[in-house]
Short mmCIF file of C-alpha atoms and ligand atoms in Angstrom, two decimals:
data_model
loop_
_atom_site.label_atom_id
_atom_site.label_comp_id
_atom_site.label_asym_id
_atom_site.label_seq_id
_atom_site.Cartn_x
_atom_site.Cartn_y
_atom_site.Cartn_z
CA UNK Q 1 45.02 129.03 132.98
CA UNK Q 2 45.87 132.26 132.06
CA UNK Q 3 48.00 131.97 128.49
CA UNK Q 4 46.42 131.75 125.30
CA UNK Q 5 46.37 128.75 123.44
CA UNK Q 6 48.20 128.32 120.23
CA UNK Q 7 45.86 125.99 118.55
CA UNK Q 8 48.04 123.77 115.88
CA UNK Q 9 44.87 122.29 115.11
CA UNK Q 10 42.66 124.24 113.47
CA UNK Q 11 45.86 126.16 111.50
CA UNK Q 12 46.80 123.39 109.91
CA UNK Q 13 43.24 122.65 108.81
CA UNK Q 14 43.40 126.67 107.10
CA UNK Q 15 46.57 126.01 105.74
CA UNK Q 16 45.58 122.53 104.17
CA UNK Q 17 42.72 123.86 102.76
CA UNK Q 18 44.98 126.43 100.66
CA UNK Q 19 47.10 123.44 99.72
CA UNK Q 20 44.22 121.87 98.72
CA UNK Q 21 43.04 124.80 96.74
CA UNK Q 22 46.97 124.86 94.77
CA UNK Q 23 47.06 121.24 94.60
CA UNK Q 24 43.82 120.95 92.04
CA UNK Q 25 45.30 124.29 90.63
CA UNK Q 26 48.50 122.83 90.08
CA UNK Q 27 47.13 119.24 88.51
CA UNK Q 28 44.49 121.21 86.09
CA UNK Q 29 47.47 123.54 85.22
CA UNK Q 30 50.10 120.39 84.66
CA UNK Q 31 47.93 117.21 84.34
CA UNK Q 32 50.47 115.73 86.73
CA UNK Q 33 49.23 114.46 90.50
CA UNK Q 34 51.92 115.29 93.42
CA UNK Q 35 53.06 112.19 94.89
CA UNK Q 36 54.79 111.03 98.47
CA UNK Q 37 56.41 107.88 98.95
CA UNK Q 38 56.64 107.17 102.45
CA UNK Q 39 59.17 104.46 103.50
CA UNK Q 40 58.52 102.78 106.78
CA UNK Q 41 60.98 99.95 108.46
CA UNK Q 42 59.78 97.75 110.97
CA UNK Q 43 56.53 97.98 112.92
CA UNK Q 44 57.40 101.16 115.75
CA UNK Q 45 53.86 101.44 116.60
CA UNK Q 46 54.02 105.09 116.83
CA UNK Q 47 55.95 105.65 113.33
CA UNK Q 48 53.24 103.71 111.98
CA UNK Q 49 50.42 106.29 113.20
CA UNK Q 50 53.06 109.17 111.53
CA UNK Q 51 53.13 107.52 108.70
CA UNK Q 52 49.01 107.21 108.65
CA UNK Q 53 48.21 110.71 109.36
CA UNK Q 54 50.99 111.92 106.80
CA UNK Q 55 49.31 109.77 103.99
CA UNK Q 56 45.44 110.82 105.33
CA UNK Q 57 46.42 114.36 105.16
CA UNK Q 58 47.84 114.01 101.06
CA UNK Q 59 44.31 112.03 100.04
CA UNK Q 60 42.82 115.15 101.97
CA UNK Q 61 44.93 117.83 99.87
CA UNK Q 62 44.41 115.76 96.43
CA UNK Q 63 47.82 114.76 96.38
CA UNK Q 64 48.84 110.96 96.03
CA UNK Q 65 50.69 109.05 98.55
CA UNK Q 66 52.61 105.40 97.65
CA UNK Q 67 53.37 103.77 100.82
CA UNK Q 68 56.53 100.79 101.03
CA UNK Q 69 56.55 98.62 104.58
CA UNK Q 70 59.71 96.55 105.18
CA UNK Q 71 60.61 94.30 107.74
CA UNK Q 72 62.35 95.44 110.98
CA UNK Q 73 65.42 92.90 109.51
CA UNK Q 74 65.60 94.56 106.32
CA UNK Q 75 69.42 95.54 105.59
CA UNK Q 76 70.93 98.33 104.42
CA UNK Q 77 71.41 97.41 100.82
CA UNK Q 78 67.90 96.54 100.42
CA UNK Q 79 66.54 99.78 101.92
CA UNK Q 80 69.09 101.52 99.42
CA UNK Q 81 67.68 99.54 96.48
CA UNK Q 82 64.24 101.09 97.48
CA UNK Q 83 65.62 104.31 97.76
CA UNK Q 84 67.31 104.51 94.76
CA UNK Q 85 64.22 102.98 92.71
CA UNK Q 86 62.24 106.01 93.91
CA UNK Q 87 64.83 108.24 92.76
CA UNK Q 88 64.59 107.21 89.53
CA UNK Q 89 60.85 106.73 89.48
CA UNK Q 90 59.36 110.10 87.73
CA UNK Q 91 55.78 108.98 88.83
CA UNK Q 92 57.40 109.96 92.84
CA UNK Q 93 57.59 114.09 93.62
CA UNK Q 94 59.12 113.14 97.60
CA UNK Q 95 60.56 110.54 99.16
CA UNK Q 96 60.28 110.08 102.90
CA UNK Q 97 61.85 107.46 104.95
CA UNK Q 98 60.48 107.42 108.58
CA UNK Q 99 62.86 107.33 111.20
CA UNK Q 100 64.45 106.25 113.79
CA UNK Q 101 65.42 102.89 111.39
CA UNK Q 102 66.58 99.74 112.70
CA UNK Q 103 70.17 100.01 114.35
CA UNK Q 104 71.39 97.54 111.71
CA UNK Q 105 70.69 100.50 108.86
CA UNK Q 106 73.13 103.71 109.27
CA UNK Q 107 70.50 106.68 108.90
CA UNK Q 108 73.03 109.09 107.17
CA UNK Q 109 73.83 106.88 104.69
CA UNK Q 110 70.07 106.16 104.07
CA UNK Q 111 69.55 110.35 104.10
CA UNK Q 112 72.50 110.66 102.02
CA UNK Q 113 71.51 108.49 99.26
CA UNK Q 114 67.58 110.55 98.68
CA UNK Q 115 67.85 112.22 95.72
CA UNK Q 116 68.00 116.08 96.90
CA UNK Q 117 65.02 116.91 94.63
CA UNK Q 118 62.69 114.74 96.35
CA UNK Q 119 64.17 115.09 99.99
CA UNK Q 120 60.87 116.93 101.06
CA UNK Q 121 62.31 116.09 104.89
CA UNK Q 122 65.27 118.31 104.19
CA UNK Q 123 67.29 116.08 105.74
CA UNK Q 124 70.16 115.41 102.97
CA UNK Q 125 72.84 117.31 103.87
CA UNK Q 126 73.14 119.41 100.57
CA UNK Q 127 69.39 120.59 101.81
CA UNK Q 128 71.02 121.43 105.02
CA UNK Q 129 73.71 123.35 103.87
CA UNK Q 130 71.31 125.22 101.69
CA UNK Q 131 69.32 125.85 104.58
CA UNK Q 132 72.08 127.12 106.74
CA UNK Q 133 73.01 129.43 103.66
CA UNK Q 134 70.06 130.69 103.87
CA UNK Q 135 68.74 129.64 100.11
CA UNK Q 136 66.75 126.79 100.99
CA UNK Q 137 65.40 124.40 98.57
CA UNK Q 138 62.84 122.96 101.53
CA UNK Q 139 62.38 123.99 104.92
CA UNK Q 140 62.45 121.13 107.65
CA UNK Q 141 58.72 120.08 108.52
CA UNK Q 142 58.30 120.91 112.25
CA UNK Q 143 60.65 124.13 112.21
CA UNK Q 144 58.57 125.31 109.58
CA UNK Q 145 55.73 124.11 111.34
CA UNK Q 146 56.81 126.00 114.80
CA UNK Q 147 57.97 128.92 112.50
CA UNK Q 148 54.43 129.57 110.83
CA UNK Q 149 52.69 128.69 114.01
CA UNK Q 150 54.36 132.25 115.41
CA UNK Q 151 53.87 134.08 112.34
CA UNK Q 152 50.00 133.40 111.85
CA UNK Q 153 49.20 133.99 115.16
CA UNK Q 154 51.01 137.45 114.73
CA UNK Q 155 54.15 137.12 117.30
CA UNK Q 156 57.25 139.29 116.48
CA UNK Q 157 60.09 137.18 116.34
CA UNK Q 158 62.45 139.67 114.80
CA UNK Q 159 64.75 141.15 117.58
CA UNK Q 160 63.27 138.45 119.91
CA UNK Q 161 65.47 136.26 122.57
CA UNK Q 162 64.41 133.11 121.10
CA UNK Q 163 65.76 130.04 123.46
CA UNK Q 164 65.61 126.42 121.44
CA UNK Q 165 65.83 123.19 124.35
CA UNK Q 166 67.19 120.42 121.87
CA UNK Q 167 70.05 120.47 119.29
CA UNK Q 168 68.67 117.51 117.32
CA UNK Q 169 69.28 117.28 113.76
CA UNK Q 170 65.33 117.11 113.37
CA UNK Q 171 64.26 119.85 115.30
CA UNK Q 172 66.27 121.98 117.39
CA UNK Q 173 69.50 122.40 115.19
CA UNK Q 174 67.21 123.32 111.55
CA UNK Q 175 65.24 125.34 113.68
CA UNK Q 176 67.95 127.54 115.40
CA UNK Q 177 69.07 127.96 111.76
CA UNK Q 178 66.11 129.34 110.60
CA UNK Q 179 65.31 131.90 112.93
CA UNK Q 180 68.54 133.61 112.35
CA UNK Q 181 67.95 133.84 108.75
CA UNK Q 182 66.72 137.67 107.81
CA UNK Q 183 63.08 137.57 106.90
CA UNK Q 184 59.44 137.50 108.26
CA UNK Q 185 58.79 134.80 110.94
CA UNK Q 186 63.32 135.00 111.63
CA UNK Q 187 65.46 137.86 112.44
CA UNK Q 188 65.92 136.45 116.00
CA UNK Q 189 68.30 136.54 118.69
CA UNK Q 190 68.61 132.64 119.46
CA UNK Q 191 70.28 130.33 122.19
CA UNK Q 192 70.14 126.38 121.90
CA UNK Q 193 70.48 124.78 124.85
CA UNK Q 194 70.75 120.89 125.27
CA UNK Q 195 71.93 118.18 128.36
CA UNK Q 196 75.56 119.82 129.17
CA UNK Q 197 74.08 123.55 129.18
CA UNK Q 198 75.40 124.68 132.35
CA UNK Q 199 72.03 126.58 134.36
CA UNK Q 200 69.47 125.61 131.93
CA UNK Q 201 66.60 127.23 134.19
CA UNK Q 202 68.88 130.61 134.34
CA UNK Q 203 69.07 130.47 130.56
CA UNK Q 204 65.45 129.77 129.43
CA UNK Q 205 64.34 132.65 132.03
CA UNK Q 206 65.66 134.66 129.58
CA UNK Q 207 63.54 133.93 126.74
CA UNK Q 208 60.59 135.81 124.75
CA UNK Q 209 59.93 132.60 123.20
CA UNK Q 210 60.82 129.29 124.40
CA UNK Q 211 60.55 125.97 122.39
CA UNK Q 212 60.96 122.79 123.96
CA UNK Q 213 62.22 120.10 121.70
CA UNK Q 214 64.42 117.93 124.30
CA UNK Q 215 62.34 114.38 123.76
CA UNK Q 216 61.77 114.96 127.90
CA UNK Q 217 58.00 114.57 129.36
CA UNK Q 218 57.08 117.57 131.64
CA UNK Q 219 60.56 118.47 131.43
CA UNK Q 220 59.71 122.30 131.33
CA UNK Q 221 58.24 123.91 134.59
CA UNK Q 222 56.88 126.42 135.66
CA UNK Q 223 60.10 128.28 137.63
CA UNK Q 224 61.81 128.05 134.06
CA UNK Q 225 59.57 130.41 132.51
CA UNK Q 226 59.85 134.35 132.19
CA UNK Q 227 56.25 135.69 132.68
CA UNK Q 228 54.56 136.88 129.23
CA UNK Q 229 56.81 134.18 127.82
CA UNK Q 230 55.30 132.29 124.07
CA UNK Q 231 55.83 128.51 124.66
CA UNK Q 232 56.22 126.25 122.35
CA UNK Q 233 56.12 122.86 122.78
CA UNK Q 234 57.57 120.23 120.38
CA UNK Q 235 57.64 117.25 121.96
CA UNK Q 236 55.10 114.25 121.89
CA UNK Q 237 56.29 111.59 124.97
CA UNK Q 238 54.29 108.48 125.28
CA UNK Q 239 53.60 108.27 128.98
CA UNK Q 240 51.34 105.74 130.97
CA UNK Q 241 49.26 108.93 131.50
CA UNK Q 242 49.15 109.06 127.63
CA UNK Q 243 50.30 111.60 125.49
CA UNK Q 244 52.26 114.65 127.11
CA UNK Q 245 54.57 117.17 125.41
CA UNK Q 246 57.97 118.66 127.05
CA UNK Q 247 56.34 121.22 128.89
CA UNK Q 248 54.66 120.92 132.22
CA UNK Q 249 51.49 122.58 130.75
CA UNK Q 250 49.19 122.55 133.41
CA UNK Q 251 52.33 125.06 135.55
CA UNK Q 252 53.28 126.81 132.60
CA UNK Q 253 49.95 127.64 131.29
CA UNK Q 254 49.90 130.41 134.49
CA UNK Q 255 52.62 131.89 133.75
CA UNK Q 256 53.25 132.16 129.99
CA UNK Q 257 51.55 134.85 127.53
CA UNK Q 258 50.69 131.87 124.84
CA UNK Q 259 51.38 128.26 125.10
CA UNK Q 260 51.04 125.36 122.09
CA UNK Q 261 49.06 122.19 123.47
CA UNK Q 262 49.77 118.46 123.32
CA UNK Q 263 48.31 116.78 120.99
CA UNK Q 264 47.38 119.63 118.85
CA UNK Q 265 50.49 121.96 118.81
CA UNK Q 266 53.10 121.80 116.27
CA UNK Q 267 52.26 117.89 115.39
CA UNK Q 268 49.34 119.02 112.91
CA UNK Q 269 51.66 121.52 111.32
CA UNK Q 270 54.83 119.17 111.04
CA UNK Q 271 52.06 117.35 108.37
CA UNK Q 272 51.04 120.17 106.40
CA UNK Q 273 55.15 121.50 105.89
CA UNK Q 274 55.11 118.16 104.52
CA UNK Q 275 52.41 118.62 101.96
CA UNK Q 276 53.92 121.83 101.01
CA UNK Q 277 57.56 120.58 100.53
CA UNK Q 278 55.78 117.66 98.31
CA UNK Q 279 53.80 119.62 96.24
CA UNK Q 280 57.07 122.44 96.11
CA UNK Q 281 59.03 119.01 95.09
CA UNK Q 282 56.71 118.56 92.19
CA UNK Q 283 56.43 122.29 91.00
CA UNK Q 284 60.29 122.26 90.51
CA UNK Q 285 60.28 118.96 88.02
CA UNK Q 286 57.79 121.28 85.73
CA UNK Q 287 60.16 124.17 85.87
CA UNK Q 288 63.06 122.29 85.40
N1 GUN M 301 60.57 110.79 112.88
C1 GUN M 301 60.22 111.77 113.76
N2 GUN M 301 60.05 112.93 113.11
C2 GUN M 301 60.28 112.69 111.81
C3 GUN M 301 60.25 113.51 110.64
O1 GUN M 301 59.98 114.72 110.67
N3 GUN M 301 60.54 112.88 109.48
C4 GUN M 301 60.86 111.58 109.41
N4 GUN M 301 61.14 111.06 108.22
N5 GUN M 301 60.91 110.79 110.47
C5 GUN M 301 60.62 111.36 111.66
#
């Protein structure tokens, strides 16, 4: 293997440590603890290790997390009650509801209905708009998290060909967004590319920095990658093999300048945008 390794790891660890560090700042200063509510529907065995980690990582940073399991038949209406009690509830700084939900539950409604304050997912769509505008009251977890991952381990993006493989609401759409914002760790040239983009090898030759975000195991090779190229890797596919990103990493590893590893990549840093965004959520009730 030739590129270096972006190690998602051992950042996230730094940059929970500061958290930690403005989180017992922040409760001396205020007498108030940051808390998460994390909403989870149904028993997707996978959400449910999200949902762990997220909570393990706010004990970690002092902050408090308030956890609420339903049932996979819970309807609509009662997952709006829930969300509209923590709305109201002053003792909760961010609400997050894991997805994907149960088909029976529309997730935009469900989105919709978060109080903005406490969306620390940036998912309601006066966040997004925000966003877009480029005045954001939270940045999405994992483009923040793929965003910082570049910026602390010193690679330019400004003036950069930047090609994004995804246009999900999660990942590749917020993340396009911010990386043609002006500012450090933005200022990019950027391309999204997705299932009806015509040559998609022809296209993500062409990129400085390529993130892979498509949901696809292995899905980027080798022959898709300009040499020197930084690859970053987004995706987590459960295979029988185990856990594998969207990048064929042992191919692309010999021909990319600096690559992000699965498990250990952007996942770690998804978690610690999270902490930020709740303990962000919580400085703006003081201010207000
Ligand atoms: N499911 C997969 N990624 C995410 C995320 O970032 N937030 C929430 N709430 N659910 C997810």
């Amino acid at each position: 293997m030739t590129a270096q390794l972006l190690d998602g790891k051992s950042l996230a660890k730094t940059i929970q440590a500061e958290i930690a560090v403005e989180v017992a700042e922040f409760i001396e200063n205020n007498k108030i603890v940051p808390c998460l509510a994390t909403v989870l529907v149904g028993a997707d065995p996978a959400s449910e290790v999200y949902i762990r980690n997220k909570r393990q990582a706010c004990e970690r940073c002092g902050m408090e997390s308030r956890h609420h399991s339903l049932s996979a038949e819970t309807t609509e209406a009662e997952l709006l009650d829930l969300v509209h009690k923590l709305n109201r509830d002053d003792g909760v700084h961010g609400i997050l509801v894991q997805l994907p939900l149960p088909k029976q539950i529309d997730e935009q409604r469900i989105l919709t209905a978060v109080n903005p304050s406490k969306d620390v997912d940036c998912f309601h769509p006066e966040n997004v708009g925000l966003l877009v505008q480029g005045r954001p009251r939270f940045l999405p977890c994992t483009p923040h998290g793929v965003q910082q991952l570049l910026v602390r381990n010193g690679i330019e993006t400004a003036g950069k060909h930047v090609v994004v493989v995804g246009r999900s609401d999660i990942v590749g759409k917020p993340l396009a967004n911010m990386l043609v914002q002006k500012g450090t760790g933005a200022d990019a040239t950027v391309t999204v590319c997705h299932s009806r983009t015509r040559d998609l090898a022809a296209v993500t030759r062409t990129a400085e920095i390529l993130v892979a975000a498509i949901g696809k195991p292995r899905f980027i090779t080798a022959d898709m990658v300009r040499p020197g190229a930084v690859v970053v890797d987004v995706g987590i596919n459960r295979t029988d093999a185990g856990l594998c990103g969207d990048v064929d990493f042992a191919g692309v590893a010999e021909v990319a300048s600096h690559i992000t590893p699965v498990p250990g990549g952007v996942g770690p840093l998804t978690i610690t945008m999270l902490l930020k965004n709740t303990l962000s959520a919580c400085r703006q009730v003081v201010l207000r």
